[in-house]
mmCIF file of C-alpha atoms in Angstrom:
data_model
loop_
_atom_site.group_PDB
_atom_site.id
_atom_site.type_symbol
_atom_site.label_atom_id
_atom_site.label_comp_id
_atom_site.label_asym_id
_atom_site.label_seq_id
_atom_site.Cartn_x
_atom_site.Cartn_y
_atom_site.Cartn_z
ATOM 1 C CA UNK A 20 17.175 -16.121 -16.437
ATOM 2 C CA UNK A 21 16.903 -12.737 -18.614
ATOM 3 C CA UNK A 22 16.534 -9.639 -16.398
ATOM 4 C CA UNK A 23 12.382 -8.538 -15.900
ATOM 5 C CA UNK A 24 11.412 -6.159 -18.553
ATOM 6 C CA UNK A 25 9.840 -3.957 -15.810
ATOM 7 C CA UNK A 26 7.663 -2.053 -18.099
ATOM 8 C CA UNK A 27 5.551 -5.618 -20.107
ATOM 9 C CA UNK A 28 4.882 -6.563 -15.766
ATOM 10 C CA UNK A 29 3.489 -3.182 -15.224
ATOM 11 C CA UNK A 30 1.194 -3.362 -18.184
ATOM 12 C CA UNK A 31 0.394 -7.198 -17.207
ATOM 13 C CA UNK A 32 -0.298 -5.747 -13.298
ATOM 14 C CA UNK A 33 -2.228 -2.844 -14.551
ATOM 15 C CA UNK A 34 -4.586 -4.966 -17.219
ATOM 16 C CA UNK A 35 -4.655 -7.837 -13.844
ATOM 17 C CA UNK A 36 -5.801 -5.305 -11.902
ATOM 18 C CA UNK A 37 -8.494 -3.978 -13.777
ATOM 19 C CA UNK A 38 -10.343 -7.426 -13.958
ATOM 20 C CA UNK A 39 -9.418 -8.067 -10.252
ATOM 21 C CA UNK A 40 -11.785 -4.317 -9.482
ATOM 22 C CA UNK A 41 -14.083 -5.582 -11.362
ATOM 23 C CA UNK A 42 -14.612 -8.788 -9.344
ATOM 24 C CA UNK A 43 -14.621 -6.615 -6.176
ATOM 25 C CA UNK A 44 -16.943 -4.396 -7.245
ATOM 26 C CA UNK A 45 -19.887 -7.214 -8.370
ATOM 27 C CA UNK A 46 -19.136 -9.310 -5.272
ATOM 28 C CA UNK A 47 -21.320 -9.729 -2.403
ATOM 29 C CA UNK A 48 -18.938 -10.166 0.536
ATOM 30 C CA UNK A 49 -21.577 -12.215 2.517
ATOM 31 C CA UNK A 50 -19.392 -15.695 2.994
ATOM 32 C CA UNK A 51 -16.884 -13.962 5.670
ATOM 33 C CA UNK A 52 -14.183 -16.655 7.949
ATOM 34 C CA UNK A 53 -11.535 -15.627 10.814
ATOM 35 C CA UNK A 54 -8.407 -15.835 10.767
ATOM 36 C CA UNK A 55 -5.890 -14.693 13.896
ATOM 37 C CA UNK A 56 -9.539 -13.250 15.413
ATOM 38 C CA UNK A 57 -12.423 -11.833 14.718
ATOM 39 C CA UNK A 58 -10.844 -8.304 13.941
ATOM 40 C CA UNK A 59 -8.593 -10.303 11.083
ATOM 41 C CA UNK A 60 -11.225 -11.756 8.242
ATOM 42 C CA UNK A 61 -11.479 -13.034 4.771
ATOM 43 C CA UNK A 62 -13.855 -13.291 1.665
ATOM 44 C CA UNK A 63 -14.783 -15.479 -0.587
ATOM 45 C CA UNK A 64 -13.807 -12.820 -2.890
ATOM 46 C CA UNK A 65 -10.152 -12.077 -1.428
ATOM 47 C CA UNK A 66 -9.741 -15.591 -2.312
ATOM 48 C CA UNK A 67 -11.029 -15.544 -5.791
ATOM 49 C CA UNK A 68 -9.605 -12.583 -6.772
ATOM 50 C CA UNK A 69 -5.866 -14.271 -5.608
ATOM 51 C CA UNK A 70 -6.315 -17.546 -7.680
ATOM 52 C CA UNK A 71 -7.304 -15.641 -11.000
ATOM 53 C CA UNK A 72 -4.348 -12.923 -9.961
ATOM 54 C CA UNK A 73 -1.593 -16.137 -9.281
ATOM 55 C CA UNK A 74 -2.873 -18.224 -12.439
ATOM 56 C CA UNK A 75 -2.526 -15.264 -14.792
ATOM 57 C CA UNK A 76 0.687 -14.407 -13.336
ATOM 58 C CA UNK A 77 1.806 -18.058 -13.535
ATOM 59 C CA UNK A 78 0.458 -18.504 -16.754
ATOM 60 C CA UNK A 79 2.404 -15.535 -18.543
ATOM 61 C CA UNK A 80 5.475 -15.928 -16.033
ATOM 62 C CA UNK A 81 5.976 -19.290 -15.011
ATOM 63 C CA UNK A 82 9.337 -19.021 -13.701
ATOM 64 C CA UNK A 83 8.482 -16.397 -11.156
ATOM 65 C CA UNK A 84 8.011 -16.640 -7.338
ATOM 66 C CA UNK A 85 4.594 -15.445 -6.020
ATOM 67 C CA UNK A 86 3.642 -14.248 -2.646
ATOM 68 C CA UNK A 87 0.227 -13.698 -1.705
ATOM 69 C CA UNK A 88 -2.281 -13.168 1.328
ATOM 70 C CA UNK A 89 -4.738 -16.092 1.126
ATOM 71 C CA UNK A 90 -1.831 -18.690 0.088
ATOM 72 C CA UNK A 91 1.655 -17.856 1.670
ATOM 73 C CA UNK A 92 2.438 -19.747 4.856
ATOM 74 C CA UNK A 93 5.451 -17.439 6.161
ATOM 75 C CA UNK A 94 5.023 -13.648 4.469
ATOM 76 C CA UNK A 95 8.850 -14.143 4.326
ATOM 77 C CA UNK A 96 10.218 -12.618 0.864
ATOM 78 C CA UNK A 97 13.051 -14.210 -1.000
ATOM 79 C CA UNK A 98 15.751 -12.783 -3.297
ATOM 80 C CA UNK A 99 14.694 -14.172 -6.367
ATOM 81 C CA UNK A 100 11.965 -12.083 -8.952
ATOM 82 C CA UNK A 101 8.889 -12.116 -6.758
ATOM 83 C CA UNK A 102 5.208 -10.918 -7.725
ATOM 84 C CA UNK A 103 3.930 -9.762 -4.298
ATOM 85 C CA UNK A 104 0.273 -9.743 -4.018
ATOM 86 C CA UNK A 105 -2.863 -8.765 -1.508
ATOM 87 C CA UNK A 106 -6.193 -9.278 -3.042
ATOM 88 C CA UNK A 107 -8.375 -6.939 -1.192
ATOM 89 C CA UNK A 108 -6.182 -4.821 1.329
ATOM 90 C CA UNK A 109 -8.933 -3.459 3.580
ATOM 91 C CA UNK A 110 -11.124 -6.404 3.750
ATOM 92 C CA UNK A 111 -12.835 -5.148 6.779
ATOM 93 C CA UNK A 112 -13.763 -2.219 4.841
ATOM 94 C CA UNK A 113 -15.313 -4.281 2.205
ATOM 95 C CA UNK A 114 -17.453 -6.619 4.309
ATOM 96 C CA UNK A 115 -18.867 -3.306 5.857
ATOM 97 C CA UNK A 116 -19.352 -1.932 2.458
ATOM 98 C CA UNK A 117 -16.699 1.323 3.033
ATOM 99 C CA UNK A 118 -15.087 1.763 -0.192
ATOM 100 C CA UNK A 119 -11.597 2.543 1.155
ATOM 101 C CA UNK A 120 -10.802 -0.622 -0.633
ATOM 102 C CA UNK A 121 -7.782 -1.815 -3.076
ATOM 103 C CA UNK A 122 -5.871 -4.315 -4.587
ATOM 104 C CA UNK A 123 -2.214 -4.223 -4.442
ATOM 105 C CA UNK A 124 0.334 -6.122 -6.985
ATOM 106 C CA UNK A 125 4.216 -5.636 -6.952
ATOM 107 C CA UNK A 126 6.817 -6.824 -8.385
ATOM 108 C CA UNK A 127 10.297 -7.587 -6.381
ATOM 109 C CA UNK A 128 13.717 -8.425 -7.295
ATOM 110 C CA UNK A 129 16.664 -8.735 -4.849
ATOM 111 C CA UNK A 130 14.083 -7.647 -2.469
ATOM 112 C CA UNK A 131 13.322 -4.331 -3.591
ATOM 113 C CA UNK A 132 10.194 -3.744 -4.702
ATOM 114 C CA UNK A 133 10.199 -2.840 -8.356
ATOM 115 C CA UNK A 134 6.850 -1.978 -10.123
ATOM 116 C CA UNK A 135 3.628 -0.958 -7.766
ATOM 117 C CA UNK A 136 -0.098 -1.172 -8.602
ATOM 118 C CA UNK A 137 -2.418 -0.160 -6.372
ATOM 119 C CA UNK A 138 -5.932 -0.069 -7.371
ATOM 120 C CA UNK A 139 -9.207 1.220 -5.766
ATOM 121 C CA UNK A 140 -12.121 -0.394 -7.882
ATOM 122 C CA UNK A 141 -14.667 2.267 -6.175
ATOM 123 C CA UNK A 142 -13.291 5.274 -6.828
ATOM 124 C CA UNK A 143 -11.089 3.942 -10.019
ATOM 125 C CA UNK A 144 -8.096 5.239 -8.695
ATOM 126 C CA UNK A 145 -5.294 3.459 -9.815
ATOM 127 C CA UNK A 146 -1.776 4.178 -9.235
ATOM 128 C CA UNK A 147 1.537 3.007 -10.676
ATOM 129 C CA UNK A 148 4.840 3.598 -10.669
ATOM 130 C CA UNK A 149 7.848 1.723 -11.953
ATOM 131 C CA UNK A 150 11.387 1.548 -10.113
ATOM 132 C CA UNK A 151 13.261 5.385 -11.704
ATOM 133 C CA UNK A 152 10.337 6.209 -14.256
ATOM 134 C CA UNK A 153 7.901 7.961 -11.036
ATOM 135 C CA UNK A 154 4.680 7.345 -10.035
ATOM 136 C CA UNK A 155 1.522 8.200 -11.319
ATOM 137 C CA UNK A 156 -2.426 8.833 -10.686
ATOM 138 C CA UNK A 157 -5.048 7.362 -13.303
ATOM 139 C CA UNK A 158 -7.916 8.009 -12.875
ATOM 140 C CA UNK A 159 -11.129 8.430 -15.467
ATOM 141 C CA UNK A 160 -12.010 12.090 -16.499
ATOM 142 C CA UNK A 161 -15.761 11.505 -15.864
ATOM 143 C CA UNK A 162 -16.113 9.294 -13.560
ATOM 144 C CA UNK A 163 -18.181 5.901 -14.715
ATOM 145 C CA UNK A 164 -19.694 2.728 -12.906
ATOM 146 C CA UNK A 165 -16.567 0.779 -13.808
ATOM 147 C CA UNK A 166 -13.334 1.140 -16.281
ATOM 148 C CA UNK A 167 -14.207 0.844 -19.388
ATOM 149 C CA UNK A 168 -14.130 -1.890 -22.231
ATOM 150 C CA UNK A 169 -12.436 -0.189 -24.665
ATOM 151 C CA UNK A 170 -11.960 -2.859 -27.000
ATOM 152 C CA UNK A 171 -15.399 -3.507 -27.389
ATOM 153 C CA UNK A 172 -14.063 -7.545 -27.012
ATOM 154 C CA UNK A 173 -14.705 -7.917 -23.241
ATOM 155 C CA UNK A 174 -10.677 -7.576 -22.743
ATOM 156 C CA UNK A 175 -9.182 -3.985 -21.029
ATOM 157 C CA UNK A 176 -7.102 -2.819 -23.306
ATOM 158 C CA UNK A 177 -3.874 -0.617 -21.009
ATOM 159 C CA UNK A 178 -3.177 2.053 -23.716
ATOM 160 C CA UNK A 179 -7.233 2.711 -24.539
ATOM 161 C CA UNK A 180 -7.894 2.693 -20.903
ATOM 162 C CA UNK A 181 -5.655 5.072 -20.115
ATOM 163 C CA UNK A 182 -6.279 7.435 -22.892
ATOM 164 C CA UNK A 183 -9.900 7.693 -21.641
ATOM 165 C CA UNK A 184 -8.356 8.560 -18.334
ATOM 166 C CA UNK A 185 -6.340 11.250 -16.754
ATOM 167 C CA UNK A 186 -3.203 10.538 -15.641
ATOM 168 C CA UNK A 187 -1.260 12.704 -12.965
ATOM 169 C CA UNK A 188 1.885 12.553 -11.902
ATOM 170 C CA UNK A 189 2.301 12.424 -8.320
ATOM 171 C CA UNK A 190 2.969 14.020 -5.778
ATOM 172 C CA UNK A 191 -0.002 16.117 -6.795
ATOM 173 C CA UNK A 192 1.258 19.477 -5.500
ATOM 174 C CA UNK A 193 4.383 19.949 -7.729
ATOM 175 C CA UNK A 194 7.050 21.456 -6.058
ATOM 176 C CA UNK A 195 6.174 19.395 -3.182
ATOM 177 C CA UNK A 196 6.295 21.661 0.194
ATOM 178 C CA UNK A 197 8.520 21.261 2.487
ATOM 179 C CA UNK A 198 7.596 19.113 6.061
ATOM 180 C CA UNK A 199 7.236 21.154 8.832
ATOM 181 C CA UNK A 200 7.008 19.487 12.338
ATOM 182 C CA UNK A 201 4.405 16.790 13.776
ATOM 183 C CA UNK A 202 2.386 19.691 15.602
ATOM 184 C CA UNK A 203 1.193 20.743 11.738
ATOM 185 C CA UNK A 204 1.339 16.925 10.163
ATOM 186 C CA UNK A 205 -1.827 14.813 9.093
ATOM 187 C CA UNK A 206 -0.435 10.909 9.869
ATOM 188 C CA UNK A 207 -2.322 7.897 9.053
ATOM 189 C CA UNK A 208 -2.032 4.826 11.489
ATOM 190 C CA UNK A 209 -4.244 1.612 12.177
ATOM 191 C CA UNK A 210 -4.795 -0.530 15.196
ATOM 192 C CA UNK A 211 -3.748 -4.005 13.393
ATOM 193 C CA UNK A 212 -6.109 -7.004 14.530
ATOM 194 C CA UNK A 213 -3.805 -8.194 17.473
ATOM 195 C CA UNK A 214 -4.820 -6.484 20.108
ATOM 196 C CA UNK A 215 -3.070 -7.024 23.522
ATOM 197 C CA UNK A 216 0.430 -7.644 24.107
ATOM 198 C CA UNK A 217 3.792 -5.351 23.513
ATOM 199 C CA UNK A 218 2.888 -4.493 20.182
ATOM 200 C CA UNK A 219 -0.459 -3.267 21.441
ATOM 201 C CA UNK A 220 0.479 -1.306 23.824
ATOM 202 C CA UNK A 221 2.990 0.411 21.537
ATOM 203 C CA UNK A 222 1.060 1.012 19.685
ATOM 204 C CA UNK A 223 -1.753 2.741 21.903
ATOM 205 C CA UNK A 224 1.173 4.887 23.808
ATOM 206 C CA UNK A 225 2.489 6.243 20.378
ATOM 207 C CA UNK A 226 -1.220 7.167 19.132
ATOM 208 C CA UNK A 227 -1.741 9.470 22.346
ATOM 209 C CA UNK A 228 1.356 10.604 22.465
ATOM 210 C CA UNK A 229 1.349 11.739 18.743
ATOM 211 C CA UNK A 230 -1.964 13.212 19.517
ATOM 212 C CA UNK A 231 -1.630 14.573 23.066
ATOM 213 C CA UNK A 232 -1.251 18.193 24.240
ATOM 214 C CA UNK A 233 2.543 19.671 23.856
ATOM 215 C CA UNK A 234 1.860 20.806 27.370
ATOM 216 C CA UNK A 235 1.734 17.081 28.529
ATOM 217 C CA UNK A 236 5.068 16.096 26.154
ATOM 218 C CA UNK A 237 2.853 15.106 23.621
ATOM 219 C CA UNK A 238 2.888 15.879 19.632
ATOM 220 C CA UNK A 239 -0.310 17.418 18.939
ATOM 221 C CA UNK A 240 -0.308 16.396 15.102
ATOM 222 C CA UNK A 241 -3.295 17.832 13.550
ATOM 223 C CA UNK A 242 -4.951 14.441 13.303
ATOM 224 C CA UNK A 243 -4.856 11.022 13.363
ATOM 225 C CA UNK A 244 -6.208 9.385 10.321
ATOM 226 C CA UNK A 245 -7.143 5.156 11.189
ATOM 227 C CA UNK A 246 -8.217 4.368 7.097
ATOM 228 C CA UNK A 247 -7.931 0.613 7.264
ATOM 229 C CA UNK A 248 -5.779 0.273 3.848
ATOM 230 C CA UNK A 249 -2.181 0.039 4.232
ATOM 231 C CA UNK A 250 -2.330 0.375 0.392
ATOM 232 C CA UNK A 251 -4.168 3.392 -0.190
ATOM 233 C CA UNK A 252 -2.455 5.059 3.085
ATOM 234 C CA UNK A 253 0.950 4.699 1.004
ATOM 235 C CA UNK A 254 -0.610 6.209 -1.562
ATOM 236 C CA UNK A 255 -2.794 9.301 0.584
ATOM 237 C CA UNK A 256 1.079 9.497 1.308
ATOM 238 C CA UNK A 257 2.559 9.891 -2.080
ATOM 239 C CA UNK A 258 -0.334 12.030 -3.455
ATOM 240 C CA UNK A 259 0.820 14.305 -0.665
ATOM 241 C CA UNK A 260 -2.620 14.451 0.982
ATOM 242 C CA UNK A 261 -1.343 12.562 4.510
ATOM 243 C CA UNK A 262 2.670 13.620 5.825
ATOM 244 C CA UNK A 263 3.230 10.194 7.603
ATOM 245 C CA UNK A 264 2.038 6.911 7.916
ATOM 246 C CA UNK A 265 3.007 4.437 10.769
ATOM 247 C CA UNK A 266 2.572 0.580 10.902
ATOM 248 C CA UNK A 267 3.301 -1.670 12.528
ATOM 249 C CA UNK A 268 1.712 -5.761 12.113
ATOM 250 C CA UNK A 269 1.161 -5.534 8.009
ATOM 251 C CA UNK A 270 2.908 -7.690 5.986
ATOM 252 C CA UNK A 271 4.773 -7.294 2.497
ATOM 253 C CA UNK A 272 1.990 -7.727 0.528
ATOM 254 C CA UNK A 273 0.066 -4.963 2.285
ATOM 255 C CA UNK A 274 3.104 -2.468 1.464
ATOM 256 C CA UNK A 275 5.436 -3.695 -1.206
ATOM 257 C CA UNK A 276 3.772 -1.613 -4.115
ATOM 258 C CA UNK A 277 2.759 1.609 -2.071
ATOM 259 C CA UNK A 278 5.992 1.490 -1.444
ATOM 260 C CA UNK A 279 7.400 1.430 -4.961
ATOM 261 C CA UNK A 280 4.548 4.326 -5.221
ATOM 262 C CA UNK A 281 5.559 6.884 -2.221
ATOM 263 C CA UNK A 282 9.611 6.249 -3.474
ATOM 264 C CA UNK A 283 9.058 7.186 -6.788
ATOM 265 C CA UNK A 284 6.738 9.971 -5.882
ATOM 266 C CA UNK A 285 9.963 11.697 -3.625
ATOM 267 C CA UNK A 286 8.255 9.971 -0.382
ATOM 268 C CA UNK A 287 10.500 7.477 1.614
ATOM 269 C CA UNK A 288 10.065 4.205 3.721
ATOM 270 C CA UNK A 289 11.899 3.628 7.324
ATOM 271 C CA UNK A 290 11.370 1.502 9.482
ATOM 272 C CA UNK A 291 8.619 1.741 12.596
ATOM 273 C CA UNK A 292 11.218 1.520 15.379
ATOM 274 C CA UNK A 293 13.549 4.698 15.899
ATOM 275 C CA UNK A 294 16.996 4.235 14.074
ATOM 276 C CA UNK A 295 15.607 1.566 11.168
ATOM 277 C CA UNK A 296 16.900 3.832 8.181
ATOM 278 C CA UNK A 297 17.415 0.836 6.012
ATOM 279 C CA UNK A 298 13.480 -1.230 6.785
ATOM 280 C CA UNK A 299 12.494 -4.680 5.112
ATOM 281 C CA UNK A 300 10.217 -5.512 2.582
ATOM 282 C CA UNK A 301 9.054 -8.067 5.169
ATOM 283 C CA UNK A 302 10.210 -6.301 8.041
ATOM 284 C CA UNK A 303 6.270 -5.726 9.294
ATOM 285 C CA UNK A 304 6.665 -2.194 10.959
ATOM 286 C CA UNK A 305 7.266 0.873 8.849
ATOM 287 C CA UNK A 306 6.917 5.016 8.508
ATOM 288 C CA UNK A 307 6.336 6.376 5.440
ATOM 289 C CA UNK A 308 6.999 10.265 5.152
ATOM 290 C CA UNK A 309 5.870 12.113 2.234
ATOM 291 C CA UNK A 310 8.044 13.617 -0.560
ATOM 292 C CA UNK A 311 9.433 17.221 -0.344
ATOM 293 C CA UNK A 312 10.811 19.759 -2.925
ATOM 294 C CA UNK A 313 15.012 18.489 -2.439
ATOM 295 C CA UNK A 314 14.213 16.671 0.889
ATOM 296 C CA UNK A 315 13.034 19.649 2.820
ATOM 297 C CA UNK A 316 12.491 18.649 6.392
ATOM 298 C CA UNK A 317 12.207 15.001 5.919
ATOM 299 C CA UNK A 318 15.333 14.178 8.024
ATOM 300 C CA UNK A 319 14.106 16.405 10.763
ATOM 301 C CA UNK A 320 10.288 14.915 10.446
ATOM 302 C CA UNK A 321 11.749 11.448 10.884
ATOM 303 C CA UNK A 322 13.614 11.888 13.980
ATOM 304 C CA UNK A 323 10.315 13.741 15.184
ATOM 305 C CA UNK A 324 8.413 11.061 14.826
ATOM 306 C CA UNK A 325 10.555 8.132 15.607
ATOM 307 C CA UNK A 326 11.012 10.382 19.555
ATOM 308 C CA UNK A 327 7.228 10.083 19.175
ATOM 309 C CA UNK A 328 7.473 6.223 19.214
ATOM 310 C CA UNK A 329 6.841 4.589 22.982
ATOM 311 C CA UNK A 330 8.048 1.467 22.802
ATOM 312 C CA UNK A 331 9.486 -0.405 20.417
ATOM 313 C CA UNK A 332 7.404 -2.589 17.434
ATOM 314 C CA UNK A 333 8.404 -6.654 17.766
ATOM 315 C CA UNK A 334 7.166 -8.832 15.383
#
């Protein structure tokens, strides 16, 4: 098998992506089924928008793995070249009509993630990045109901697109600052849909200890930010608008191209539990630090955070 041309799958992803926000945007997300519980749902649309993504994908690379929300049966990633995807990420946000909403495509090979899309169909923020090439913000220069046409033939066209956009590269503040400790950090976190058990209660402890009072050992971060996009919190991450971002319950698909984003954007990806320098694709339970002008602080920030952890994440 020839080695992926990395830069034809991001152009595929981006165009995929386009016609996936589409969908999202001129759905009506009123047929809504459990899954784990009534915290953990899915659309009509998440599965829609994950049969046209995995026939155009297997249609233009037939020889390819894929690994998606609505169809995998084990989440478990596999060494071979692997499109990763999760059709809406933040489907609870979308049945409630909160537009902190996006759908995320990666590519993996020899499970690391390669090429990232991440796409937000209501505010048309997309980003991308490819594996040593950085990662980037487009998003239009006057904002519009959708992304354009450009053709004029009913089929996005990448390089038209993005010429009627701006794109950034991130982080957005260039030279990134340098992290300073938890008691001046913005974190995002989320309270996963199982809720009882070890990994609850790890959870819960971490949240008030992060946010608790120094006087009563705890970290006093500025805030707490509970988004509901594991996605789009990668990417608050990479943009440098959150410092941290802690997980634990996701799966690949909800992280695999947010974290090709944040790496090529100077962030990094660790695992949840204290001492996991070297996390999983698949591993379920990560941190995600922003980047910082040659690593300022980021060493120091991690082992912060990971004493912040009470408990340990088992999944």
């Amino acid at each position: 098998m020839a080695e992926p041309n990395l830069q034809e799958i991001h152009d595929v992803l981006f165009q995929i992506a386009l016609k996936a926000g589409d969908m999202i945007t001129s759905a009506d997300p009123s047929t809504i089924d459990t899954k784990k519980n009534s915290s953990d749902l899915v659309t009509e649309t998440d599965k829609a928008v994950e049969e046209m993504v995995s026939s155009s994908l297997k249609t233009r690379y037939p020889e390819y793995s894929f690994l998606g929300e609505e169809t995998s049966t084990s989440g478990t990633l596999t060494s071979a070249p692997t499109f990763i995807v999760d059709p809406i990420d933040g489907t609870t946000n979308f049945v409630h009509a909160h537009p902190y909403i996006s759908i995320s495509l990666a590519f993996a090979h020899h499970l690391r993630p390669l090429v990232g899309i991440v796409y937000n169909p209501f505010t048309q923020h997309l980003y991308h990045a490819i594996h040593g090439q950085g990662a980037y913000l487009t998003s239009p220069s006057i904002p519009t109901s959708h992304p354009p046409l450009p053709s004029g033939k009913g089929e996005s066209n990448v390089e038209a697109v993005v010429s009627a956009y701006t794109c950034v590269r991130l982080p957005l503040r260039s030279p990134a600052p340098p992290l300073q400790g938890l008691d001046k950090a913005l974190v995002a976190v989320e309270w996963g849909n199982e809720r009882s058990g070890n990994n609850w209660e790890t959870k819960t402890k971490t949240f008030s200890k992060l946010a608790g009072d120094a006087s009563t050992g705890g970290s006093m971060v500025h805030s707490l930010r509970f988004l509901g996009s594991a996605a789009l919190n990668c990417c608050a991450v990479a943009r440098g608008d959150l410092d941290g971002y802690w997980e634990g319950g996701c799966w690949a698909w909800d992280v695999a191209a947010g974290w090709v984003v944040v790496t090529e954007s100077g962030g990094r990806v660790l695992g949840g539990n204290p001492g996991e320098w070297e996390p999983k694709v698949d591993g379920r339970r990560y941190l995600v630090i922003r980047g910082a002008e040659g690593g300022n602080g980021q060493e120091d920030f991690i082992k912060e955070f990971w004493a912040s952890v009470d408990g340990r994440l088992e999944y």
